[in-house]
Coordinates of C-alpha atoms in Angstrom, one line a residue:
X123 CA -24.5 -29.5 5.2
X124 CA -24.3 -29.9 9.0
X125 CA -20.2 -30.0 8.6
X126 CA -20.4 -26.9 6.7
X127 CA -22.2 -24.8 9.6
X128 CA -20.1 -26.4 12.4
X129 CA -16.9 -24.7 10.1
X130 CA -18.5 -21.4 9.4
X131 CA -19.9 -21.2 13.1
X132 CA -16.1 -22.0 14.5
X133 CA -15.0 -19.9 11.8
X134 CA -17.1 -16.7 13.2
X135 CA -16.1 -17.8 16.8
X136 CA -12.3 -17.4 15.9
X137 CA -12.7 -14.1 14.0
X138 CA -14.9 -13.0 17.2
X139 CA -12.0 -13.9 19.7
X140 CA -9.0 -13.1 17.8
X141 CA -10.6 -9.4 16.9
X142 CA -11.4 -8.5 20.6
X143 CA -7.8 -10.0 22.1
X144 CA -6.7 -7.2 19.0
X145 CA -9.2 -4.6 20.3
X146 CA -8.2 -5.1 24.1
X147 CA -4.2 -5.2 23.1
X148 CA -4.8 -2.2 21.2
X149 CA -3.3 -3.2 18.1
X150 CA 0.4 -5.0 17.4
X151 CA 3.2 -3.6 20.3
X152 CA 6.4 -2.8 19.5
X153 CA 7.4 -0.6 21.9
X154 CA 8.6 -1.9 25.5
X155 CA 6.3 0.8 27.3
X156 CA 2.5 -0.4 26.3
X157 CA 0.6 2.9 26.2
X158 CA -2.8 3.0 25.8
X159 CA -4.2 4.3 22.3
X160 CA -5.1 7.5 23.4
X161 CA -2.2 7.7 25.5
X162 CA 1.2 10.4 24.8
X163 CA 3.6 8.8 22.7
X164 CA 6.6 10.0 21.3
X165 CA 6.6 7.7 17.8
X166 CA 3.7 7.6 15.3
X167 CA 3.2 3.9 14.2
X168 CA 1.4 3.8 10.6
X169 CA 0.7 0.4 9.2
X170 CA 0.5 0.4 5.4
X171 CA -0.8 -3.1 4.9
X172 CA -2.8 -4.1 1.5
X173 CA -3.2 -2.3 -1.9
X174 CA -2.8 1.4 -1.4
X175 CA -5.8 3.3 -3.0
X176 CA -8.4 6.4 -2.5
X177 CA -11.2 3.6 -2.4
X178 CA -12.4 2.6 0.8
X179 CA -11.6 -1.1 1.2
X180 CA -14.3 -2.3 3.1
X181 CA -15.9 -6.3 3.3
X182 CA -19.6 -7.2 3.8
X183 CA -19.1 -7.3 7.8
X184 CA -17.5 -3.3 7.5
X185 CA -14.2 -3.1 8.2
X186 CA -11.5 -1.1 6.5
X187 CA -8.3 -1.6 5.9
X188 CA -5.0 0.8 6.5
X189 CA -4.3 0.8 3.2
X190 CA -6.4 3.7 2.0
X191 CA -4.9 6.9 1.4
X192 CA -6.9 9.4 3.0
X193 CA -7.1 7.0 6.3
X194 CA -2.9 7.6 6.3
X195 CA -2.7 11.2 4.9
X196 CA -5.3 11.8 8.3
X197 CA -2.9 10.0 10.7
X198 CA 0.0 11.6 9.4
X199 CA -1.5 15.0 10.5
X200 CA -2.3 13.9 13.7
X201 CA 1.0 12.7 14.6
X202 CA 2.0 16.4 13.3
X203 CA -0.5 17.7 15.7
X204 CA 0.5 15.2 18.1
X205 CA 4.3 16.8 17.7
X206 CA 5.1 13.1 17.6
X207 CA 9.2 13.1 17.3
X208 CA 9.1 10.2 14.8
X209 CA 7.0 8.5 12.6
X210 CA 7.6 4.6 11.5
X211 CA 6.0 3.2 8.8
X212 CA 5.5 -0.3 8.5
X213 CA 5.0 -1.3 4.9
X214 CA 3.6 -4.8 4.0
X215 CA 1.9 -3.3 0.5
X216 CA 2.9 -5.1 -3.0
X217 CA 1.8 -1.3 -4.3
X218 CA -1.3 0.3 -5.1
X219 CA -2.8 3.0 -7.5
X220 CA 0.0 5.8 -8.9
X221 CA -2.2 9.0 -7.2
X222 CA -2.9 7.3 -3.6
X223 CA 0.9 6.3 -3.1
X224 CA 2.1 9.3 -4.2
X225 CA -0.5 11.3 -1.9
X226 CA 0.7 9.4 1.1
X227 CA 4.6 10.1 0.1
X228 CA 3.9 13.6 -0.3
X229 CA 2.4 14.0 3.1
X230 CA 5.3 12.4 4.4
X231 CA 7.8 14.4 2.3
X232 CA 5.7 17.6 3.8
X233 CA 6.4 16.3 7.1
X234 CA 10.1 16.2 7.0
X235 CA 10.2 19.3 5.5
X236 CA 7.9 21.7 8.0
X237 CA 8.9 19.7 11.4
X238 CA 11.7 17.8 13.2
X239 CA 9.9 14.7 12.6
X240 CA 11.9 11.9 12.0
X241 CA 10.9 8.9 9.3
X242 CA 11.8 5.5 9.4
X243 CA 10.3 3.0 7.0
X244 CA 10.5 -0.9 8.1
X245 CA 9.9 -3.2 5.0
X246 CA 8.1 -6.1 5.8
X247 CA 7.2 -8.9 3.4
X248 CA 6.8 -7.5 0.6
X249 CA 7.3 -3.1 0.1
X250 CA 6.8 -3.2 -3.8
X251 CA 6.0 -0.8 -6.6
X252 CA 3.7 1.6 -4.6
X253 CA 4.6 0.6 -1.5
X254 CA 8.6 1.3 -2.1
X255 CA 7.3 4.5 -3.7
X256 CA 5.9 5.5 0.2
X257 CA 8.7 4.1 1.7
X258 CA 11.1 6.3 -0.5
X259 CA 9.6 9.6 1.7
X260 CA 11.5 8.4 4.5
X261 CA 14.5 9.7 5.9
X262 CA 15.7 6.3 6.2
X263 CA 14.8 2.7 4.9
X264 CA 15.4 -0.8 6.9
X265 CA 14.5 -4.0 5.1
X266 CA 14.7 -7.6 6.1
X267 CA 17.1 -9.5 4.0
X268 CA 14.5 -11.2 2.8
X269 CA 12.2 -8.5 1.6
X270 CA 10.4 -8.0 -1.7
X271 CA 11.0 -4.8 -2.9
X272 CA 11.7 -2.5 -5.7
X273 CA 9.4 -2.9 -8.7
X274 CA 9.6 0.7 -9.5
X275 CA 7.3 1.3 -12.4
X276 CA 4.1 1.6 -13.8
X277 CA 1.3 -0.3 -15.3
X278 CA -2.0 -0.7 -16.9
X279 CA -3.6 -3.6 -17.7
X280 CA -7.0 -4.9 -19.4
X281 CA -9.1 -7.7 -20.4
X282 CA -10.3 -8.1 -23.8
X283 CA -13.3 -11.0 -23.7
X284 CA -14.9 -10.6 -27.1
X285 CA -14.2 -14.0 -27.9
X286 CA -15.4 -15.4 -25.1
X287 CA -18.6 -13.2 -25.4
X288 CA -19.2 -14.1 -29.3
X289 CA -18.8 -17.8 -28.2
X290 CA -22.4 -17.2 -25.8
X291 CA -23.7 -15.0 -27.6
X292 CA -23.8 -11.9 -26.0
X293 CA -23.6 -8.4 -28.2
X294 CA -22.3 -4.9 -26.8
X295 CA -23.9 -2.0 -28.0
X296 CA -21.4 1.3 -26.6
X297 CA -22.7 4.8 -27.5
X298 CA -20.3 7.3 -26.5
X299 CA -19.7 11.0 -26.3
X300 CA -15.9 10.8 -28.1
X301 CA -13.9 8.3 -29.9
X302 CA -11.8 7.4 -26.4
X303 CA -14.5 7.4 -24.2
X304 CA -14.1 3.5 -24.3
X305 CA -10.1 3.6 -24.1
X306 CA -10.1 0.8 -21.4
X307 CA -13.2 -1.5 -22.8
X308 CA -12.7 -4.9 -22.3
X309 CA -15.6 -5.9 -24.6
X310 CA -12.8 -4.9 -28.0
X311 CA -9.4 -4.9 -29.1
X312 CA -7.5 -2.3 -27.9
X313 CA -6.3 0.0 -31.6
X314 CA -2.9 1.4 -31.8
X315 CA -4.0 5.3 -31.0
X316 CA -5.2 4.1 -27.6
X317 CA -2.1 1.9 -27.4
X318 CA -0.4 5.4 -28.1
X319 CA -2.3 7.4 -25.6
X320 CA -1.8 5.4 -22.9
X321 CA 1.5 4.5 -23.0
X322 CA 2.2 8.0 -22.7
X323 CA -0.1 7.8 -19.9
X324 CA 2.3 5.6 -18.2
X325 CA 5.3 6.9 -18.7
X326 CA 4.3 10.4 -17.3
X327 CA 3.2 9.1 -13.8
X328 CA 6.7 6.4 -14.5
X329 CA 8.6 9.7 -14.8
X330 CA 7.0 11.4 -11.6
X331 CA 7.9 8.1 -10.0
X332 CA 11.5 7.9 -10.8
X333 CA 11.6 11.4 -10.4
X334 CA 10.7 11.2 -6.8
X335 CA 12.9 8.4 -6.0
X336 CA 15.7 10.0 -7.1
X337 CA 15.5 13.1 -5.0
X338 CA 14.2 11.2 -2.1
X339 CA 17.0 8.6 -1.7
X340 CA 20.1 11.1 -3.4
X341 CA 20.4 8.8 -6.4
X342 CA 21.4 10.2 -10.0
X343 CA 18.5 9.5 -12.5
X344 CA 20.9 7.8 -14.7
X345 CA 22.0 5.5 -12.0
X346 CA 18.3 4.8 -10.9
X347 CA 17.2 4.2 -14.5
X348 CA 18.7 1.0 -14.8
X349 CA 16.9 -0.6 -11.4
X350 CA 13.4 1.2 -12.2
X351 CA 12.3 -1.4 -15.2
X352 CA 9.8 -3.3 -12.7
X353 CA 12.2 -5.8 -11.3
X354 CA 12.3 -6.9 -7.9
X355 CA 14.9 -7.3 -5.1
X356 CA 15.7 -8.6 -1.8
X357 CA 16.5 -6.6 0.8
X358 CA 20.2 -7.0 0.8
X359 CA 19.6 -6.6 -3.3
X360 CA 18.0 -3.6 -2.5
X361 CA 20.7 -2.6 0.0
X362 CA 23.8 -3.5 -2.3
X363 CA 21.3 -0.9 -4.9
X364 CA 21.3 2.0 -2.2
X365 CA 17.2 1.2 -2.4
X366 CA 17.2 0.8 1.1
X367 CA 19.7 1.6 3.8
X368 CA 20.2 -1.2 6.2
X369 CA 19.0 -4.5 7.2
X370 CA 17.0 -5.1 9.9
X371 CA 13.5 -6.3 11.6
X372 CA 11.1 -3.8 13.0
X373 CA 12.2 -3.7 16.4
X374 CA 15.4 -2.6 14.7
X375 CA 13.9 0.0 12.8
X376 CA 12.1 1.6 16.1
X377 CA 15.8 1.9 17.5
X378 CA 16.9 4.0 14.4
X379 CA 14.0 6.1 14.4
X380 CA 14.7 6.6 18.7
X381 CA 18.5 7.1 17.6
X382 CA 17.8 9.9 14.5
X383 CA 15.2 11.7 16.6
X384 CA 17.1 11.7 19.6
X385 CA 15.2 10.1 21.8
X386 CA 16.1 9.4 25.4
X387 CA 15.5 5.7 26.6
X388 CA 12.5 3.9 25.3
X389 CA 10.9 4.9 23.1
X390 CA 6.5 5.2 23.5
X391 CA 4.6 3.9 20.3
X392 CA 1.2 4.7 19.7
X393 CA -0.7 3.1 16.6
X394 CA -2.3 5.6 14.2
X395 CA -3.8 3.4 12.1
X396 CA -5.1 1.1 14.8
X397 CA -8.5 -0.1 14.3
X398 CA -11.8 -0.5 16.7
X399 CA -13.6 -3.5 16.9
X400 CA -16.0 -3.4 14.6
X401 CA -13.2 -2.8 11.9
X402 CA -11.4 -5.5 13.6
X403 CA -14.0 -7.8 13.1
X404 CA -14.5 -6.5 9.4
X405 CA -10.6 -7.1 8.4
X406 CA -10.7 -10.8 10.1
X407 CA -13.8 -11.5 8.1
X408 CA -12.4 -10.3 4.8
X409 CA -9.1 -12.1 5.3
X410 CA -10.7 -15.7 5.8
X411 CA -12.7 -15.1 2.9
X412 CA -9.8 -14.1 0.6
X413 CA -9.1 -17.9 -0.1
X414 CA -12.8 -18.5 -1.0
X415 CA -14.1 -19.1 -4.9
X416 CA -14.4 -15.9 -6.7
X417 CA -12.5 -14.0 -4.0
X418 CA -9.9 -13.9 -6.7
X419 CA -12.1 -12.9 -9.4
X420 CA -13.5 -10.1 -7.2
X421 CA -10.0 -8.9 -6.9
X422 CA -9.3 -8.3 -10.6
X423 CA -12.8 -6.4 -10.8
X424 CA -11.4 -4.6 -8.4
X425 CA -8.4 -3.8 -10.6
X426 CA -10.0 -3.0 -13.6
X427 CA -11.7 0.1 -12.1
X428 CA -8.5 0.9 -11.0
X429 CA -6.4 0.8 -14.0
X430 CA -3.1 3.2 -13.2
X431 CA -1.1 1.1 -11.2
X432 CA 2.3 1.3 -9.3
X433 CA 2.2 -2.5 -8.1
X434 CA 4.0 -5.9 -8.5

């Protein structure tokens, strides 16, 4: 017992100091003038990190992450209002729900369209499903060779646990205003007109998916078709595909975006999706918990109210 609080006391203690060195440096730096976050800046940095979704990501201790879509749609006007000359996204997302990643792509598409603004999306570990679906908004893509992207499609998933319920005992009574009311219930079999139903489901928001790829990146729907059945790639995959349009790190992507918005010397980054320290502390405390028991669990909860996915 006396172990355990020495680990969760040195665990606090680290989340404490690592959250206020990120709070003092204002966020990660990129850019080889350090501005302040308040400061002028020429390029909009928005971090895309985690499951996109409408739902407020938030742990016990508070903190939200920058994977919610309203949080990114609200920095992208600011950098609008900011008249910001370009905007990099930095995508680390294996995807998210179908509306909140296309929300965010939209704003970004409205961007290019009503401004000069320049986009540049820089892949990170993994841009997948939702998160290549943002990054397709761009004016132009850089992945690491090494990326995981790609996984355009959609899907919906569910748990049937009658078995496991009849095995315990335990009876579900449903009373319900229509015959599909229950569609998604993981307490029954799923029948073949909700099978019907939602297939159709998924292939409308698959469609609006490949549909906005296509004009996005200039690629012929039947050319895309045949890379938009959920499989992955590399980056240089994904390059070879005309999925992304060069190779490169972050630092390398800043350069790009200084180049296609014409930016004279270095460029000045300012963080849009920076946090304070209270969220600091929030994100730091929901990361070390992620690998405790029934962290998992919690995340496929999570899931099932959320059951129109673009993800990997």
């Amino acid at each position: 017992m006396r172990l355990d609080r020495i680990l969760v006391s040195a665990l606090i203690t680290i989340c404490l100091v690592a959250a206020l060195g990120n709070w003092l440096g204002g966020g990660p730096q990129i850019a080889t003038s350090k501005i302040s976050p308040e400061g002028k800046a020429n390029v909009a940095l928005l971090e895309v990190y985690g499951t996109i979704s409408d739902e407020a990501t938030t742990s016990p201790f508070g903190g939200v992450d920058s994977s919610n879509s309203n949080a990114l749609i609200k920095a992208i006007r600011q950098a609008r209002k900011d008249q910001v000359k370009g905007i990099l996204v930095h995508i680390n997302s294996p995807g998210g729900t179908a509306a909140a990643s296309e929300a965010v792509y939209s704003e970004l598409i409205r961007t290019r369209k009503e401004t000069d603004i320049k986009v540049v999306a820089s892949l990170g570990d993994v841009a997948a499903s939702g998160g290549y679906f943002v990054a397709s908004a761009a004016d132009h893509i850089m992945a690491n060779p090494a990326s995981i992207t790609g996984s355009i499609g959609v899907i919906i998933q569910t748990q049937n646990i009658s078995s496991l319920l009849d095995k315990i005992g335990v009876q579900t009574n449903t009373i319900k205003s229509g015959q599909y009311k229950d569609i998604l219930s993981p307490f029954r079999s799923t029948t073949d007109n909700e099978r019907q139903i939602l297939q159709t489901v998924v292939m409308d928001s698959y469609q609006q998916f490949l549909s906005a790829v296509s004009t996005s990146r200039k690629i012929p729907l039947e050319q895309l078709k045949p890379l938009a059945d959920g499989r992955i790639f590399t980056g240089r995959q994904a390059q070879q595909a005309k999925l992304v349009d060069s190779l490169g790190n972050t630092y390398d992507a800043l350069q790009k975006l200084a180049d296609l918005a014409g930016i004279q010397g270095d460029p000045t980054v300012r963080n849009y999706t920076s946090t304070n320290l209270r969220e600091s502390l929030g994100l730091l405390f929901s990361t070390a918990l992620q690998g405790w028991p029934g962290s998992q669990l919690a995340q496929q909860v999570r899931w099932h109210k959320i059951p129109l996915a673009l993800r990997q």
